[in-house]
C-alpha positions as semicolon CSV with decimal commas, in nm:
position;residue;x (nm);y (nm);z (nm)
1;X;16,766;23,255;17,107
2;X;16,883;23,576;16,932
3;X;16,699;23,705;16,634
4;X;16,810;23,870;16,311
5;X;16,536;24,034;16,106
6;X;16,583;24,115;15,737
7;X;16,368;24,358;15,536
8;X;16,428;24,382;15,160
9;X;16,295;24,713;15,037
10;X;16,314;24,971;14,763
11;X;16,117;25,279;14,661
12;X;15,845;25,218;14,926
13;X;15,896;25,495;15,190
14;X;15,535;25,491;15,314
15;X;15,531;25,113;15,344
16;X;15,873;25,111;15,514
17;X;15,751;25,377;15,765
18;X;15,463;25,146;15,854
19;X;15,705;24,854;15,881
20;X;15,911;25,050;16,140
21;X;15,592;25,143;16,325
22;X;15,482;24,782;16,352
23;X;15,834;24,661;16,444
24;X;15,832;24,918;16,727
25;X;15,517;24,761;16,867
26;X;15,668;24,410;16,888
27;X;15,715;24,265;17,234
28;X;16,018;24,064;17,121
29;X;16,265;24,302;16,959
30;X;16,522;24,172;16,718
31;X;16,885;24,181;16,823
32;X;16,973;24,283;16,472
33;X;16,757;24,433;16,195
34;X;16,912;24,444;15,842
35;X;16,764;24,657;15,567
36;X;16,855;24,561;15,213
37;X;16,757;24,853;14,992
38;X;16,776;24,858;14,610
39;X;16,558;25,171;14,558
40;X;16,628;25,477;14,353
41;X;16,636;25,690;14,669
42;X;16,786;25,551;14,987
43;X;16,532;25,449;15,253
44;X;16,535;25,654;15,576
45;X;16,583;25,424;15,872
46;X;16,500;25,562;16,221
47;X;16,556;25,266;16,451
48;X;16,928;25,204;16,423
49;X;16,902;24,921;16,170
50;X;17,200;24,781;15,980
51;X;17,141;24,949;15,647
52;X;17,276;24,825;15,318
53;X;17,210;25,029;15,007
54;X;17,251;24,806;14,702
55;X;17,097;24,973;14,393
56;X;17,307;24,751;14,172
57;X;17,075;24,462;14,270
58;X;16,765;24,603;14,099
59;X;16,577;24,395;13,848
60;X;16,385;24,070;13,821
61;X;16,634;23,874;14,039
62;X;16,665;24,157;14,297
63;X;16,564;23,951;14,602
64;X;16,797;23,663;14,511
65;X;17,089;23,902;14,468
66;X;17,019;24,079;14,799
67;X;16,990;23,750;14,987
68;X;17,310;23,620;14,825
69;X;17,482;23,938;14,950
70;X;17,344;23,880;15,296
71;X;17,457;23,515;15,316
72;X;17,781;23,555;15,126
73;X;17,899;23,839;15,344
74;X;17,777;23,670;15,665
75;X;17,586;23,976;15,770
76;X;17,331;23,793;15,988
77;X;17,486;23,753;16,331
78;X;17,231;23,546;16,522
79;X;17,062;23,213;16,569
80;X;16,737;23,275;16,386
81;X;16,667;23,464;16,068
82;X;16,321;23,623;16,008
83;X;16,208;23,814;15,700
84;X;15,983;24,109;15,772
85;X;15,854;24,248;15,445
86;X;15,755;24,615;15,419
87;X;15,499;24,560;15,148
88;X;15,279;24,290;15,302
89;X;14,934;24,357;15,437
90;X;14,961;24,365;15,816
91;X;14,672;24,265;16,041
92;X;14,608;24,487;16,345
C-alpha cells in the first residue's frame, strides 16, 4: 500500500517545524506528502513535500475549500490518504 499524507496549515511556522520533525521520525514514510497552506506567509517546507499555497481559501470554510481543491484536482496519487495536522498535540 502506498500512502499520501496531507497537512493543511497556515500561519503556524513553529507547529509546522515540529510536524516535519515528527514526520522525519516515522518508520513508515509517506510516498507523497501534500502541504495545503492558506497562511499570510508561505510555509517553509524542508522535506520535498508537494506544496500548494492557496491563500484564497482563508476563512471559516478554509479546510473544506482546501480539501475540495485536493480532491477536485486529483492531487493525491496513492492508495491511502492520511491527514497529519500540524497543530495537534503529539505524544512522545
